[in-house]
PDB file of C-alpha atoms in Angstrom:
ATOM      1  CA  MET A   1       3.149 -29.987 -46.717  1.00  0.00           C
ATOM      2  CA  GLU A   2       4.668 -26.610 -45.139  1.00  0.00           C
ATOM      3  CA  VAL A   3       3.675 -25.145 -41.757  1.00  0.00           C
ATOM      4  CA  VAL A   4       4.377 -22.304 -39.976  1.00  0.00           C
ATOM      5  CA  LEU A   5       5.867 -23.008 -36.098  1.00  0.00           C
ATOM      6  CA  LEU A   6       5.109 -20.093 -34.412  1.00  0.00           C
ATOM      7  CA  ASN A   7       6.917 -18.872 -30.729  1.00  0.00           C
ATOM      8  CA  THR A   8       8.725 -22.473 -30.036  1.00  0.00           C
ATOM      9  CA  CYS A   9      10.623 -22.529 -26.570  1.00  0.00           C
ATOM     10  CA  VAL A  10      14.009 -22.492 -28.204  1.00  0.00           C
ATOM     11  CA  GLY A  11      13.540 -19.263 -29.233  1.00  0.00           C
ATOM     12  CA  ALA A  12      13.038 -20.320 -33.347  1.00  0.00           C
ATOM     13  CA  ASP A  13      12.238 -17.031 -35.432  1.00  0.00           C
ATOM     14  CA  PRO A  14       8.433 -16.661 -36.063  1.00  0.00           C
ATOM     15  CA  SER A  15       8.441 -16.991 -39.662  1.00  0.00           C
ATOM     16  CA  LEU A  16      10.325 -20.187 -40.136  1.00  0.00           C
ATOM     17  CA  ARG A  17       8.970 -22.379 -42.302  1.00  0.00           C
ATOM     18  CA  LEU A  18       9.175 -25.957 -41.766  1.00  0.00           C
ATOM     19  CA  THR A  19       8.899 -28.729 -43.883  1.00  0.00           C
ATOM     20  CA  THR A  20       7.199 -32.324 -43.860  1.00  0.00           C
ATOM     21  CA  ARG A  21      10.058 -33.911 -42.573  1.00  0.00           C
ATOM     22  CA  ALA A  22      10.130 -31.477 -39.826  1.00  0.00           C
ATOM     23  CA  LEU A  23       6.883 -31.956 -38.280  1.00  0.00           C
ATOM     24  CA  ILE A  24       8.087 -34.092 -35.487  1.00  0.00           C
ATOM     25  CA  VAL A  25      10.774 -32.056 -34.452  1.00  0.00           C
ATOM     26  CA  ALA A  26       7.886 -29.441 -34.294  1.00  0.00           C
ATOM     27  CA  HIS A  27       5.772 -31.765 -32.308  1.00  0.00           C
ATOM     28  CA  VAL A  28       8.287 -32.629 -30.114  1.00  0.00           C
ATOM     29  CA  LEU A  29       9.275 -28.871 -29.436  1.00  0.00           C
ATOM     30  CA  PHE A  30       5.216 -27.941 -28.709  1.00  0.00           C
ATOM     31  CA  ALA A  31       4.974 -30.937 -26.247  1.00  0.00           C
ATOM     32  CA  SER A  32       8.523 -29.591 -24.214  1.00  0.00           C
ATOM     33  CA  CYS A  33       6.871 -26.036 -24.429  1.00  0.00           C
ATOM     34  CA  THR A  34       3.419 -27.499 -22.919  1.00  0.00           C
ATOM     35  CA  GLN A  35       4.780 -29.588 -19.759  1.00  0.00           C
ATOM     36  CA  ASP A  36       6.853 -26.868 -19.366  1.00  0.00           C
ATOM     37  CA  ALA A  37       4.116 -24.177 -18.664  1.00  0.00           C
ATOM     38  CA  THR A  38       2.466 -26.777 -16.865  1.00  0.00           C
ATOM     39  CA  ARG A  39       4.988 -28.207 -14.845  1.00  0.00           C
ATOM     40  CA  SER A  40       5.258 -26.742 -11.041  1.00  0.00           C
ATOM     41  CA  GLY A  41       8.356 -24.921  -9.489  1.00  0.00           C
ATOM     42  CA  ILE A  42       9.497 -23.359  -6.296  1.00  0.00           C
ATOM     43  CA  VAL A  43       8.998 -19.441  -6.145  1.00  0.00           C
ATOM     44  CA  GLU A  44      10.447 -17.477  -3.116  1.00  0.00           C
ATOM     45  CA  ILE A  45       8.140 -14.578  -2.271  1.00  0.00           C
ATOM     46  CA  ALA A  46       8.526 -12.047   0.270  1.00  0.00           C
ATOM     47  CA  PHE A  47       5.663  -9.906   1.610  1.00  0.00           C
ATOM     48  CA  PHE A  48       6.457  -6.586   3.615  1.00  0.00           C
ATOM     49  CA  VAL A  49       2.844  -4.982   5.478  1.00  0.00           C
ATOM     50  CA  GLU A  50       2.201  -2.024   6.917  1.00  0.00           C
ATOM     51  CA  SER A  51      -0.367   0.545   7.560  1.00  0.00           C
ATOM     52  CA  ASP A  52       1.159   4.270   7.800  1.00  0.00           C
ATOM     53  CA  PRO A  53       4.084   4.786   5.584  1.00  0.00           C
ATOM     54  CA  ALA A  54       7.357   2.787   7.865  1.00  0.00           C
ATOM     55  CA  THR A  55       4.771   1.539   9.555  1.00  0.00           C
ATOM     56  CA  PRO A  56       4.631  -2.896   9.167  1.00  0.00           C
ATOM     57  CA  VAL A  57       2.269  -5.077  10.637  1.00  0.00           C
ATOM     58  CA  GLU A  58       2.700  -7.575  12.699  1.00  0.00           C
ATOM     59  CA  GLY A  59       0.313 -10.782  12.149  1.00  0.00           C
ATOM     60  CA  VAL A  60      -0.699 -10.697   8.952  1.00  0.00           C
ATOM     61  CA  SER A  61      -1.644 -14.010   7.345  1.00  0.00           C
ATOM     62  CA  VAL A  62      -1.124 -14.785   4.214  1.00  0.00           C
ATOM     63  CA  TYR A  63      -2.295 -17.634   1.862  1.00  0.00           C
ATOM     64  CA  VAL A  64      -1.596 -18.456  -1.746  1.00  0.00           C
ATOM     65  CA  ASP A  65      -4.257 -20.118  -3.662  1.00  0.00           C
ATOM     66  CA  GLY A  66      -6.503 -21.188  -0.778  1.00  0.00           C
ATOM     67  CA  SER A  67      -2.863 -22.579   1.172  1.00  0.00           C
ATOM     68  CA  ALA A  68      -1.889 -20.797   3.956  1.00  0.00           C
ATOM     69  CA  VAL A  69       2.192 -19.011   3.857  1.00  0.00           C
ATOM     70  CA  GLY A  70       2.797 -17.684   6.750  1.00  0.00           C
ATOM     71  CA  THR A  71       2.327 -14.237   9.132  1.00  0.00           C
ATOM     72  CA  THR A  72       4.185 -12.011   9.298  1.00  0.00           C
ATOM     73  CA  ASP A  73       6.704 -10.344  12.056  1.00  0.00           C
ATOM     74  CA  HIS A  74       7.111  -7.948  14.236  1.00  0.00           C
ATOM     75  CA  GLU A  75       8.462  -5.736  11.407  1.00  0.00           C
ATOM     76  CA  GLY A  76       6.338  -6.203   8.870  1.00  0.00           C
ATOM     77  CA  LYS A  77       7.540  -8.951   6.990  1.00  0.00           C
ATOM     78  CA  LEU A  78       7.371 -12.415   6.175  1.00  0.00           C
ATOM     79  CA  SER A  79       9.966 -14.646   2.855  1.00  0.00           C
ATOM     80  CA  ALA A  80       8.249 -18.015   1.794  1.00  0.00           C
ATOM     81  CA  LEU A  81       8.927 -21.152  -0.511  1.00  0.00           C
ATOM     82  CA  VAL A  82       5.929 -21.375  -2.600  1.00  0.00           C
ATOM     83  CA  GLU A  83       5.168 -24.185  -5.111  1.00  0.00           C
ATOM     84  CA  VAL A  84       3.389 -22.597  -8.147  1.00  0.00           C
ATOM     85  CA  VAL A  85       3.258 -23.352 -11.893  1.00  0.00           C
ATOM     86  CA  PRO A  86       4.192 -20.352 -14.445  1.00  0.00           C
ATOM     87  CA  THR A  87       1.847 -17.874 -15.550  1.00  0.00           C
ATOM     88  CA  HIS A  88      -0.387 -19.415 -14.206  1.00  0.00           C
ATOM     89  CA  PRO A  89      -2.863 -17.488 -12.253  1.00  0.00           C
ATOM     90  CA  ALA A  90      -2.583 -17.529  -8.685  1.00  0.00           C
ATOM     91  CA  ILE A  91      -4.607 -16.165  -5.958  1.00  0.00           C
ATOM     92  CA  VAL A  92      -3.012 -14.004  -2.910  1.00  0.00           C
ATOM     93  CA  ARG A  93      -5.070 -13.347  -0.126  1.00  0.00           C
ATOM     94  CA  TYR A  94      -4.654 -11.847   3.700  1.00  0.00           C
ATOM     95  CA  ALA A  95      -6.022 -11.317   6.700  1.00  0.00           C
ATOM     96  CA  CYS A  96      -5.427  -7.620   8.609  1.00  0.00           C
ATOM     97  CA  PRO A  97      -4.785  -8.638  12.459  1.00  0.00           C
ATOM     98  CA  ARG A  98      -7.742  -6.914  14.555  1.00  0.00           C
ATOM     99  CA  GLY A  99      -8.028  -2.594  14.760  1.00  0.00           C
ATOM    100  CA  HIS A 100      -7.006  -3.341  10.960  1.00  0.00           C
ATOM    101  CA  ALA A 101      -8.805  -3.036   7.492  1.00  0.00           C
ATOM    102  CA  ARG A 102      -7.514  -4.028   4.025  1.00  0.00           C
ATOM    103  CA  ASP A 103      -9.019  -2.197   1.217  1.00  0.00           C
ATOM    104  CA  GLU A 104      -9.211  -4.842  -2.171  1.00  0.00           C
ATOM    105  CA  SER A 105      -9.591  -8.275   0.363  1.00  0.00           C
ATOM    106  CA  GLU A 106      -7.278 -10.912  -3.304  1.00  0.00           C
ATOM    107  CA  PHE A 107      -5.797 -10.079  -5.497  1.00  0.00           C
ATOM    108  CA  VAL A 108      -4.597 -11.980  -8.528  1.00  0.00           C
ATOM    109  CA  VAL A 109      -0.533 -12.798  -9.931  1.00  0.00           C
ATOM    110  CA  ARG A 110       0.964 -15.034 -12.532  1.00  0.00           C
ATOM    111  CA  PHE A 111       3.819 -16.280 -11.595  1.00  0.00           C
ATOM    112  CA  PRO A 112       6.456 -15.349 -14.616  1.00  0.00           C
ATOM    113  CA  SER A 113       8.449 -17.946 -16.134  1.00  0.00           C
ATOM    114  CA  THR A 114      11.983 -17.160 -14.752  1.00  0.00           C
ATOM    115  CA  ALA A 115      10.855 -17.627 -11.236  1.00  0.00           C
ATOM    116  CA  HIS A 116      10.774 -21.766 -11.753  1.00  0.00           C
ATOM    117  CA  HIS A 117      13.886 -22.653 -10.998  1.00  0.00           C
ATOM    118  CA  ARG A 118      15.251 -23.382  -6.989  1.00  0.00           C
ATOM    119  CA  ALA A 119      14.997 -20.806  -4.020  1.00  0.00           C
ATOM    120  CA  GLY A 120      18.234 -19.157  -3.658  1.00  0.00           C
ATOM    121  CA  ARG A 121      18.605 -18.637  -7.242  1.00  0.00           C
ATOM    122  CA  ALA A 122      17.195 -15.222  -7.898  1.00  0.00           C
ATOM    123  CA  ARG A 123      15.500 -12.725  -6.337  1.00  0.00           C
ATOM    124  CA  PRO A 124      12.920 -13.418  -4.564  1.00  0.00           C
ATOM    125  CA  LEU A 125       9.263 -12.114  -5.462  1.00  0.00           C
ATOM    126  CA  GLU A 126       8.208  -9.011  -3.623  1.00  0.00           C
ATOM    127  CA  PHE A 127       4.723  -8.171  -2.629  1.00  0.00           C
ATOM    128  CA  LYS A 128       4.189  -4.664  -0.529  1.00  0.00           C
ATOM    129  CA  LEU A 129       0.736  -5.229   1.416  1.00  0.00           C
ATOM    130  CA  LEU A 130      -1.531  -2.554   3.236  1.00  0.00           C
ATOM    131  CA  CYS A 131      -3.362  -3.072   6.508  1.00  0.00           C
ATOM    132  CA  ARG A 132      -5.465   0.164   6.775  1.00  0.00           C
ATOM    133  CA  ALA A 133      -5.186   1.225  10.653  1.00  0.00           C
ATOM    134  CA  LEU A 134      -8.846   1.926  12.197  1.00  0.00           C
ATOM    135  CA  THR A 135      -7.894   4.447  14.319  1.00  0.00           C
ATOM    136  CA  ARG A 136      -5.337   6.907  15.540  1.00  0.00           C
ATOM    137  CA  VAL A 137      -3.196   7.549  18.350  1.00  0.00           C
ATOM    138  CA  ALA A 138      -4.355  10.609  20.790  1.00  0.00           C
ATOM    139  CA  VAL A 139      -1.636  11.411  23.587  1.00  0.00           C
ATOM    140  CA  PHE A 140      -2.930  14.395  25.653  1.00  0.00           C
ATOM    141  CA  VAL A 141      -1.133  16.306  27.764  1.00  0.00           C
ATOM    142  CA  PHE A 142      -2.370  18.380  30.678  1.00  0.00           C
ATOM    143  CA  ARG A 143      -0.499  20.846  32.516  1.00  0.00           C
ATOM    144  CA  VAL A 144      -2.190  22.845  35.213  1.00  0.00           C
ATOM    145  CA  SER A 145      -0.662  25.488  37.363  1.00  0.00           C
ATOM    146  CA  PRO A 146      -0.259  26.249  40.621  1.00  0.00           C
ATOM    147  CA  PRO A 147       0.458  22.389  40.721  1.00  0.00           C
ATOM    148  CA  MET A 148      -3.402  20.503  42.266  1.00  0.00           C
ATOM    149  CA  GLN A 149      -4.756  17.514  41.809  1.00  0.00           C
ATOM    150  CA  VAL A 150      -7.249  18.046  39.318  1.00  0.00           C
ATOM    151  CA  PRO A 151      -9.748  14.998  37.811  1.00  0.00           C
ATOM    152  CA  ILE A 152      -9.859  14.211  34.375  1.00  0.00           C
ATOM    153  CA  PHE A 153     -12.774  13.788  31.706  1.00  0.00           C
ATOM    154  CA  ILE A 154     -12.573  12.719  28.240  1.00  0.00           C
ATOM    155  CA  ASP A 155     -15.504  12.715  26.243  1.00  0.00           C
ATOM    156  CA  SER A 156     -17.198  12.446  30.382  1.00  0.00           C
ATOM    157  CA  ALA A 157     -15.535   9.601  31.454  1.00  0.00           C
ATOM    158  CA  ARG A 158     -12.834  10.115  34.235  1.00  0.00           C
ATOM    159  CA  VAL A 159      -9.449   8.305  32.384  1.00  0.00           C
ATOM    160  CA  GLY A 160      -7.397   9.876  34.911  1.00  0.00           C
ATOM    161  CA  VAL A 161      -5.858  13.291  37.682  1.00  0.00           C
ATOM    162  CA  THR A 162      -2.807  15.471  37.528  1.00  0.00           C
ATOM    163  CA  ASP A 163      -0.541  14.743  39.751  1.00  0.00           C
ATOM    164  CA  GLU A 164       1.909  16.810  42.866  1.00  0.00           C
ATOM    165  CA  GLU A 165       3.461  19.327  40.346  1.00  0.00           C
ATOM    166  CA  GLY A 166      -0.130  19.835  38.348  1.00  0.00           C
ATOM    167  CA  MET A 167       0.763  16.891  35.128  1.00  0.00           C
ATOM    168  CA  ALA A 168      -0.967  14.264  33.071  1.00  0.00           C
ATOM    169  CA  VAL A 169      -0.367  12.341  30.091  1.00  0.00           C
ATOM    170  CA  VAL A 170      -3.336  10.060  29.095  1.00  0.00           C
ATOM    171  CA  VAL A 171      -3.411   8.114  25.694  1.00  0.00           C
ATOM    172  CA  GLY A 172      -6.361   6.632  24.267  1.00  0.00           C
ATOM    173  CA  ARG A 173      -7.595   5.788  20.445  1.00  0.00           C
ATOM    174  CA  ARG A 174     -10.301   7.130  17.954  1.00  0.00           C
ATOM    175  CA  GLU A 175     -11.306   6.811  14.861  1.00  0.00           C
ATOM    176  CA  PRO A 176      -9.974   9.580  12.487  1.00  0.00           C
ATOM    177  CA  GLN A 177     -11.883  13.059  12.351  1.00  0.00           C
ATOM    178  CA  THR A 178     -13.807  12.320  16.235  1.00  0.00           C
ATOM    179  CA  ALA A 179     -14.736  14.566  17.982  1.00  0.00           C
ATOM    180  CA  LEU A 180     -13.060  15.095  21.274  1.00  0.00           C
ATOM    181  CA  GLU A 181     -14.200  17.047  24.098  1.00  0.00           C
ATOM    182  CA  ALA A 182     -11.960  17.841  27.275  1.00  0.00           C
ATOM    183  CA  LYS A 183     -12.148  18.733  30.782  1.00  0.00           C
ATOM    184  CA  LEU A 184     -10.631  19.227  33.794  1.00  0.00           C
ATOM    185  CA  ASP A 185     -12.345  18.749  36.442  1.00  0.00           C
ATOM    186  CA  THR A 186     -12.590  21.704  39.612  1.00  0.00           C
ATOM    187  CA  SER A 187     -15.731  21.144  42.207  1.00  0.00           C
ATOM    188  CA  ALA A 188     -13.336  20.281  45.198  1.00  0.00           C
ATOM    189  CA  PHE A 189     -11.421  23.590  43.618  1.00  0.00           C
ATOM    190  CA  PRO A 190     -14.580  25.938  44.157  1.00  0.00           C
ATOM    191  CA  GLU A 191     -12.491  29.456  44.845  1.00  0.00           C
ATOM    192  CA  MET A 192     -11.001  28.415  41.624  1.00  0.00           C
ATOM    193  CA  VAL A 193     -11.706  29.787  38.259  1.00  0.00           C
ATOM    194  CA  PRO A 194     -12.255  29.464  34.859  1.00  0.00           C
ATOM    195  CA  ARG A 195     -13.952  26.232  36.910  1.00  0.00           C
ATOM    196  CA  SER A 196     -13.593  22.895  35.115  1.00  0.00           C
ATOM    197  CA  PRO A 197     -12.425  24.478  31.499  1.00  0.00           C
ATOM    198  CA  VAL A 198     -13.967  22.677  28.789  1.00  0.00           C
ATOM    199  CA  ARG A 199     -12.551  21.869  25.609  1.00  0.00           C
ATOM    200  CA  ARG A 200     -12.692  20.269  22.338  1.00  0.00           C
ATOM    201  CA  PHE A 201      -9.915  19.928  19.300  1.00  0.00           C
ATOM    202  CA  VAL A 202     -11.087  17.271  16.480  1.00  0.00           C
ATOM    203  CA  LEU A 203      -8.697  14.338  15.962  1.00  0.00           C
ATOM    204  CA  GLY A 204      -7.196  13.997  12.805  1.00  0.00           C
ATOM    205  CA  GLU A 205      -5.497  11.355   9.515  1.00  0.00           C
ATOM    206  CA  GLY A 206      -3.026  11.212  11.691  1.00  0.00           C
ATOM    207  CA  HIS A 207      -1.311   9.792  15.311  1.00  0.00           C
ATOM    208  CA  GLU A 208      -1.128  13.232  17.855  1.00  0.00           C
ATOM    209  CA  ILE A 209      -0.317  14.822  20.789  1.00  0.00           C
ATOM    210  CA  PHE A 210      -2.712  17.693  22.552  1.00  0.00           C
ATOM    211  CA  VAL A 211      -0.669  20.375  25.637  1.00  0.00           C
ATOM    212  CA  PHE A 212      -3.784  21.212  27.688  1.00  0.00           C
ATOM    213  CA  ASP A 213      -1.338  24.036  29.247  1.00  0.00           C
ATOM    214  CA  GLN A 214      -4.374  26.078  32.656  1.00  0.00           C
ATOM    215  CA  HIS A 215      -4.229  28.352  34.589  1.00  0.00           C
ATOM    216  CA  PHE A 216      -6.330  28.673  37.091  1.00  0.00           C
ATOM    217  CA  ASP A 217      -6.215  32.224  40.122  1.00  0.00           C
ATOM    218  CA  ALA A 218      -7.766  31.114  43.770  1.00  0.00           C
ATOM    219  CA  VAL A 219     -10.673  34.174  44.717  1.00  0.00           C
ATOM    220  CA  LYS A 220     -12.085  34.738  47.189  1.00  0.00           C
ATOM    221  CA  PRO A 221     -16.176  34.922  48.348  1.00  0.00           C
ATOM    222  CA  GLY A 222     -17.490  38.204  45.929  1.00  0.00           C
ATOM    223  CA  GLN A 223     -14.149  39.016  43.703  1.00  0.00           C
ATOM    224  CA  ARG A 224     -14.450  39.515  40.118  1.00  0.00           C
ATOM    225  CA  VAL A 225     -11.133  38.299  38.195  1.00  0.00           C
ATOM    226  CA  ARG A 226     -10.105  39.067  34.904  1.00  0.00           C
ATOM    227  CA  ARG A 227     -10.385  35.202  33.259  1.00  0.00           C
ATOM    228  CA  LYS A 228      -8.106  33.656  31.608  1.00  0.00           C
ATOM    229  CA  ARG A 229      -8.202  31.575  28.153  1.00  0.00           C
ATOM    230  CA  ALA A 230      -6.095  28.064  27.817  1.00  0.00           C
ATOM    231  CA  ARG A 231      -4.472  27.442  26.154  1.00  0.00           C
ATOM    232  CA  ILE A 232      -4.108  24.162  23.917  1.00  0.00           C
ATOM    233  CA  THR A 233      -1.136  23.287  21.956  1.00  0.00           C
ATOM    234  CA  LYS A 234      -1.619  20.604  19.024  1.00  0.00           C
ATOM    235  CA  ILE A 235       1.881  18.480  17.864  1.00  0.00           C
ATOM    236  CA  GLU A 236       1.677  16.629  14.584  1.00  0.00           C
TER     237      GLU A 236
END
């Protein structure tokens, strides 16, 4: 009787035909392959997590088959040794920190048999993960002339006041595509025009800087002054 031995772990020719005398050898080889496919091994894996290009995310917890691997550092990196079964599907799950969201909750990885070795003998298996930021930073730079201390409101909430040089910087976070309204409240300066100017703008998909540059004129009762439009500069 003759049999065909397909895909042995010794790299035999798939077309090789074995005689009855070789059946015992074939059985041993098959058993060896089966054991290698189910034997666990140590694999070094490395994760890098970012929210935007070149923006690492710290504090991301990573799990492999339900077991905690660790959390990313301030560089968004995590390296660990994990016990896996080569070619066996492993479920990788990660939890983003507060203020971030993931596009997928988990994914499946099949570790190759070539990674079945002790750490340090091969390059780590690398994975790049994404934790999207739910909010964006909006930086408001206010400048008024002549210099005076003017209260600042953003979306009807008082957030600060310009200093003696007429300058102020306000930093906030909002969701992308959020409409914002900024106002300089001049109710304490009734002689200054324009009175309490308001400007509206929209925060885009990225972090942005807005410069609110406003000039005021002093008027006497009954005097008419041509108003100058406030200048807004958007820096992306």
